[in-house]
Amino acid sequence: MPAVQETIDQVKEIDVDKYKYGFVTDIEMELAPKGLSEDIVRFISAKKDEPEWMLEWRLDAYRRWKTMEEPTWARVDYPKIDFEDLHYYAAPKSTTGPKSLDEVDPELLETYKKLGIPLSEQAVLAGVEGARVAVDAVFDSVSVVTTFKDELAKAGVIFCSISEAVREHPELVKKYLGTVVPTSDNYYATLNAAVFSDGSFVYIPKGVRCPMELSTYFRINEEKTGQFERTLIIADEGSYVSYLEGCTAPMRDENQLHAAVVELVTLDEAEIKYSTVQNWYPGDADGKGGIYNFVTKRGDCRGKNSKISWTQVETGSAITWKYPSCILRGENSRGEFYSIAISNGRQQVDSGTKMIHLGKNSSSRIISKGISAGNSQNTYRGLVSAHRKAAGARNFTQCDSLLIGDQCGAHTVPYIEAKNSTAVFEHEATTSKISDDQMFYCQQRGMNEEEAVALIVNGFVRDVIQQLPMEFMAETQKLIGISLEGSVG
Amino acid sequence: MTAQPTNMQTQAEKALLEILGGQPLTGAREIAAGRLRESGLPHRRVEEWKYTDLRAYLKDFPTLADQSGAVLTREPLVPADVSLQVVNGHAQSVPGELPDGVSISVAKTDNGTAFHTKPSTTVDLNTALSNGGYSIAISKADKVPVIFIDHIVDGTEAVTAAFRHSITVESGANATLVERFSGPSDVAYLVSGGLSAFVGDGAFLTHTRVVNEGPQSSHLGAIGARLGANATYEPFVMTLGSYLVRTDVHLTFEGEHSHGGVRGATLIKGDEHTDMTLEVDHAAPNCTSIEQFKSVIDGRAQAVFQGKIMVKQIAQKTDAKMMSQGLLLSENGEFLNKPELEIFADDVVCGHGATCGDLDDNLLFYLLSRGIPRPVAETMMVQAFVSEAIEDTEQPEIIEALEAMVEDWLATRQA
Amino acid sequence: MLQINNLHAEVDGNKILRGINLTIKPGEVHAIMGPNGSGKSTLSYVLAGKDDYEITEGEILFKGEDLLDMEADERAAAGMFLAFQYPIEIPGVATMTFLRTAMNAQRKARGEEELNTPDFMKIVKQKAAELNVTADMLKRPLNVGFSGGEKKRNEIMQMALLEPSMCVLDETDSGLDIDALRIVSEGVNALRGPDRGMLVITHYQRLLDHIVPDVVHVMSAGKIVKSGGKELALELEEKGYADYVNAA
């Protein structure tokens, strides 16, 4: 409740500069030469000190990528990306794999402090007493530090950068990497497989409930750099983990590319809750600059009674192309997707989910709330399918769109495929604007237009906000206020 | 469309090329034919044909039927003021006496342009191949005329019957149009049946189309309608499956305060495949539309529903609701549903719903526990499911005829 | 407090108000009665500043200021409160959140300190208890799933909380049973005071048994056709509106 007030305060405070994470960190970087070739792939692999099998895996993906074409089916429109004009590796020079917090470049610590990300293990998140979050901080192409590692290790939890996992836990990486999102999956996923530079790795052993929230914080800093991180989370039988992901980038006039891959695996009775607050730089009011966010996220509920839950709050990026999905393979497995996608200015969002029901009695739930303002286009695209053997599959989908102003668009493109007679699917979608009656009622009680909109929108997205871990709720409500700033009147 | 001419290799495509090359074309026909020559038949990688891979479905493209055949004696579906007949794609002569306010002639080739301007293969095929059809004009009269057109394919040769009718309901007029399609059960014929409807200001058109073709046939139907202001168009498409049925409905609101009620029911079994593709274009403010479709699927049949509501920026105060529901009676049936909203105006209320499932166990149990035998109970439940879409039809005779067809279908299913 | 001079208003070109004159002094309770369609609700919306109404003639002065010049929220902050005939539902927004947002927005607009959470909670709990508004209702989304009586009690509770100087009650009695009517009326009567004006709009006399007005007006076809003391309400109850409808 107080957070709504904060939203309103936030909206008021913000003047011209809406995007408060737009600063640039001035730090000496090591860059790979622009362009992509087998040599660059080898360069990245060598930088990471990777074993031969990893290099081969990358090269295989690279060769495949060369034969693929960029997808065009999404409802987004942007100039062709020149993949030869990008750096595929950028790392702060000071980072040769810090062993502890003391070794991290103070400039970097300062950056994360400014972003409100606690990298000190003593720090607690503002306003949430006793809540501790372990953070893996990824700066451009590399992980700069991972906190609480030792404490997590005591519980048997492995939480480290993926580069480290390739070296230290090759058996787990070999067993799971690319099994949910194969290297051939799609154009951007294949590109990612070839050049991914870092990301997080999590393994929760059998029967362990991860003792704290895990989190990765992505920051793109360098100019003309693509960020290609790869995250792999494995929840072994009967385990549980809640994982948060945050991201920001400086305000730059050029578009920056972010093509990540996230793979989740849950075995019998295991559960992963994955939350994202995506706040990449959206570009300016005229559509100049901003991040191209082309991300493949997929979870595989392999075990019986396993569960994967995606919650996303998408407010940033110039273009979002993202469909966090669940393959519901296990009997009684469950997939959930809760999404808030807000677009303003010239942003283009094409996002949604896929729920692929393969296992008996698998169930899924989709709640999507899209809000379009300004000159933006916001599309929900989703697939729910039940295959022949998915007897008793259940899905409930609710897709609501809200339009603020008459220069934007809201679109809903669901694909619903039932190939088993006992599958029961329910899908509902609505599009509307904030009703004049609701606005008048709020104004009659003394709120101005912007306060009233913030209040009503917060109500509109509440079903989803409630799915977020506590630490993120307040931040998200603020973010909604910020994203819609200037959308009224 | 991404297909290149080099991909045009299927037997059906070769045959189609031959048909297109075999006659001199002009104007709109040539434009449509040009597109077909260039991209061939659509396949599953073409978004609009994702679930109906026409290239794979059509094994051949039979030659156009060049003779009309004899006029046949058939009972009309409902009592009609005017009864017309199309045999093998050729419109038979118009009866000498017509009711007040009705004028009908037989038009050649280009006959009606109420479709969307965005290219559609179903419409292109119809435009390129049609040899014309009835041109119907309705002006204001005391009595609402009921016009029945019976489309029959007759004979033992596989032919393509391609035709397009046009109907113009002038300002303030009111008409009922009923169409039926049928043909032989042992011939793999093809039908390309077009209808272009202009519904003028304050006019009202009720339209029922019953597609009940022979089991081996392929039917590609195209309905295009444009509405003026304060106009109403209420089509109902009843599809009883055959090898392949695809019906494209294009509805455009051009004037304010108009209403469209697009409904349909599909009943399929065996290996049948049906595809109802609907695009409602709200291009004027203050219009309302309701789309309601029911699909009953038995055997290994596949029912596709693709429905798009488009609301243009100008179309403020649009109220559009679409519902598509599937009932799977067998383990191997498939229901593929793609309802879409594309909205560029903010002051609108739009929504769609989609459900699918099998017969409600609790309800079935309740009926059984009251002593109703299972087949009867199932029939009751299927009828109830389909009736929801049928019962909003204005004319009781049409409701009766449609419900009788549902009953017949259920009887053959259980036989 | 409130002065309405020759007010004409229309909606979509339909003339609804055709020359309303009305003055309410601090401490006075006025009632407006009239048949359906006479323009009673329109008057309440015009006072609160709903967008759909076009004022074609006349003026409204509120505490000496031009009310028609103000936005709806500015009017609220200035002390104008409308208890809606059909309170609006806002899904997802907890009643408590709504109250706090409204209250602090008004305080801020008036240049007053915002209330801190404990103080706010204390006041809400007290007012809620007086009006039988349960803790559960405060937690639920605003008016969503509320019964007719609950919605009306919620309206009056808001009135008590926001302490406006001018209260307009639009058919507050509609949809209430006798017990609910009593609770609501007691809530309203508790707010009567020397500095506060009230305008009670109602179709039936029974509400005025509970909230006894100083002046009763009869409205018909967009005009006030008769004014009198509280006995006028009784007379109307007995004879109906027919005479006045014809008179207008």
XYZ file of C-alpha atoms in Angstrom, chain C residues 31-240:
210
model
C -32.932 18.437 -0.059
C -33.771 18.175 -3.727
C -36.619 15.909 -4.679
C -38.100 15.217 -8.025
C -39.215 12.598 -10.479
C -36.821 10.469 -12.492
C -35.228 12.361 -15.333
C -35.731 15.760 -13.758
C -31.976 16.452 -13.733
C -31.137 15.741 -10.081
C -28.157 13.527 -10.767
C -26.962 15.825 -13.515
C -26.829 18.639 -10.993
C -24.688 16.544 -8.678
C -22.291 15.635 -11.502
C -22.063 19.234 -12.628
C -21.212 20.290 -9.071
C -18.491 17.629 -8.844
C -17.130 18.481 -12.278
C -17.829 15.502 -14.505
C -16.567 16.036 -18.039
C -19.578 15.050 -20.110
C -21.666 18.085 -19.192
C -21.567 21.319 -21.052
C -22.504 24.420 -19.107
C -24.233 26.706 -21.540
C -25.286 29.431 -19.130
C -25.014 30.495 -15.519
C -22.424 30.179 -12.798
C -21.622 28.319 -9.613
C -19.781 30.033 -6.811
C -18.257 27.879 -4.106
C -16.960 29.838 -1.116
C -16.935 32.818 -3.430
C -14.784 31.141 -6.065
C -15.834 30.123 -9.561
C -16.399 26.398 -9.212
C -16.753 25.814 -12.942
C -13.177 26.960 -13.401
C -11.820 24.091 -11.332
C -10.986 20.509 -12.253
C -12.778 17.750 -10.394
C -9.800 17.085 -8.108
C -9.387 20.762 -7.357
C -13.030 20.950 -6.357
C -12.541 17.961 -4.069
C -9.532 19.596 -2.456
C -11.574 22.770 -2.035
C -14.108 20.744 -0.030
C -16.713 19.536 -2.521
C -17.711 15.928 -1.947
C -20.110 13.820 -3.983
C -21.485 10.594 -2.576
C -22.201 8.685 -5.794
C -25.469 7.028 -6.519
C -23.530 4.205 -8.123
C -20.064 4.101 -6.553
C -17.430 3.006 -9.054
C -15.538 -0.267 -8.785
C -11.790 -0.185 -9.218
C -10.383 -3.701 -9.456
C -7.050 -4.347 -7.827
C -6.989 -1.139 -5.781
C -7.507 -1.884 -2.100
C -10.021 0.425 -0.428
C -7.413 1.382 2.151
C -4.922 2.344 -0.547
C -7.527 4.412 -2.280
C -8.472 6.241 0.908
C -4.931 7.074 1.768
C -4.108 8.237 -1.722
C -7.192 10.468 -1.845
C -6.685 11.871 1.612
C -3.054 12.763 1.137
C -3.653 14.167 -2.342
C -6.195 16.566 -0.881
C -3.999 17.480 2.053
C -1.122 18.151 -0.255
C -3.261 20.283 -2.545
C -4.257 22.335 0.474
C -0.660 22.669 1.538
C -1.128 20.491 4.611
C 1.191 17.812 5.969
C 0.511 14.323 4.724
C -0.619 11.905 7.371
C 1.807 9.250 8.468
C 0.669 5.655 8.359
C -0.151 5.120 12.060
C -2.190 8.323 12.273
C -3.989 7.503 9.062
C -4.783 3.976 10.201
C -6.112 5.282 13.479
C -8.510 7.689 11.819
C -9.699 5.164 9.253
C -10.335 2.509 11.857
C -12.348 4.889 13.958
C -14.484 6.152 11.070
C -14.877 2.669 9.661
C -16.162 1.357 12.970
C -18.763 4.115 13.161
C -20.136 3.118 9.788
C -19.913 -0.623 10.192
C -17.219 -0.832 7.542
C -15.302 -3.992 8.358
C -11.547 -4.481 8.195
C -12.220 -6.976 5.433
C -13.947 -4.342 3.317
C -10.977 -2.034 3.735
C -8.688 -4.711 2.404
C -10.840 -5.632 -0.573
C -10.541 -3.810 -3.904
C -12.555 -0.618 -3.933
C -16.276 -1.399 -4.174
C -15.580 -4.653 -6.016
C -18.010 -7.297 -4.803
C -19.500 -4.889 -2.273
C -23.229 -5.110 -1.697
C -25.345 -2.033 -2.329
C -25.332 -1.189 1.378
C -21.593 -1.703 1.693
C -20.935 0.635 -1.198
C -23.060 3.375 0.335
C -21.487 2.972 3.773
C -18.123 3.203 2.085
C -19.191 6.484 0.468
C -20.263 7.995 3.757
C -17.105 6.753 5.459
C -15.071 8.552 2.807
C -17.083 11.650 3.481
C -16.352 11.379 7.192
C -12.691 10.849 6.489
C -12.187 13.636 3.983
C -14.220 16.149 6.007
C -15.508 18.195 3.086
C -17.257 21.506 3.613
C -19.970 20.771 1.061
C -21.531 17.316 0.828
C -23.678 16.307 -2.109
C -25.484 13.017 -1.575
C -26.920 11.578 -4.760
C -29.727 9.096 -4.038
C -27.796 7.740 -1.123
C -30.888 5.854 0.006
C -31.355 3.880 -3.193
C -30.837 0.185 -2.729
C -30.690 0.377 1.067
C -32.777 -1.621 3.475
C -34.078 0.044 6.607
C -31.127 -0.893 8.841
C -28.568 0.220 6.298
C -30.514 3.420 5.823
C -30.342 4.091 9.538
C -26.575 3.515 9.706
C -25.930 5.718 6.705
C -28.218 8.470 7.997
C -26.570 8.453 11.394
C -23.241 8.795 9.632
C -24.516 11.762 7.684
C -26.138 13.414 10.708
C -22.918 13.104 12.662
C -21.303 15.244 9.995
C -23.841 18.029 10.220
C -22.245 21.104 11.630
C -22.270 24.890 11.486
C -19.510 25.055 8.855
C -20.747 22.365 6.543
C -23.383 22.559 3.847
C -25.274 19.578 2.524
C -27.335 18.861 -0.528
C -29.364 15.664 -0.286
C -30.774 14.409 -3.549
C -33.492 11.831 -3.237
C -36.507 10.433 -4.932
C -38.277 9.367 -1.751
C -39.256 11.143 1.379
C -38.182 8.328 3.711
C -34.525 9.402 3.724
C -35.640 12.813 4.968
C -37.202 11.189 8.035
C -33.671 10.371 9.026
C -31.783 13.325 7.615
C -34.092 16.196 8.366
C -33.515 19.058 5.910
C -33.788 22.775 6.526
C -35.067 23.452 3.030
C -36.739 21.173 0.483
C -36.717 21.909 -3.267
C -38.740 20.232 -5.933
C -37.023 19.807 -9.227
C -38.757 19.104 -12.480
C -37.585 19.295 -16.083
C -34.306 20.886 -15.109
C -35.683 23.612 -12.883
C -36.472 24.094 -9.246
C -40.195 24.554 -9.328
C -40.944 24.889 -5.643
C -39.062 25.378 -2.387
C -40.275 25.068 1.154
C -39.676 23.636 4.610
C -39.381 19.982 5.537
C -43.170 19.621 5.416
C -42.959 19.976 1.611
C -41.405 16.531 1.482
C -44.383 15.010 3.259
C -46.760 16.744 0.941
C -44.902 15.319 -2.044
C -44.999 11.856 -0.566
C -48.716 12.117 -0.321
C -49.617 13.768 -3.610
C -46.756 12.691 -5.854
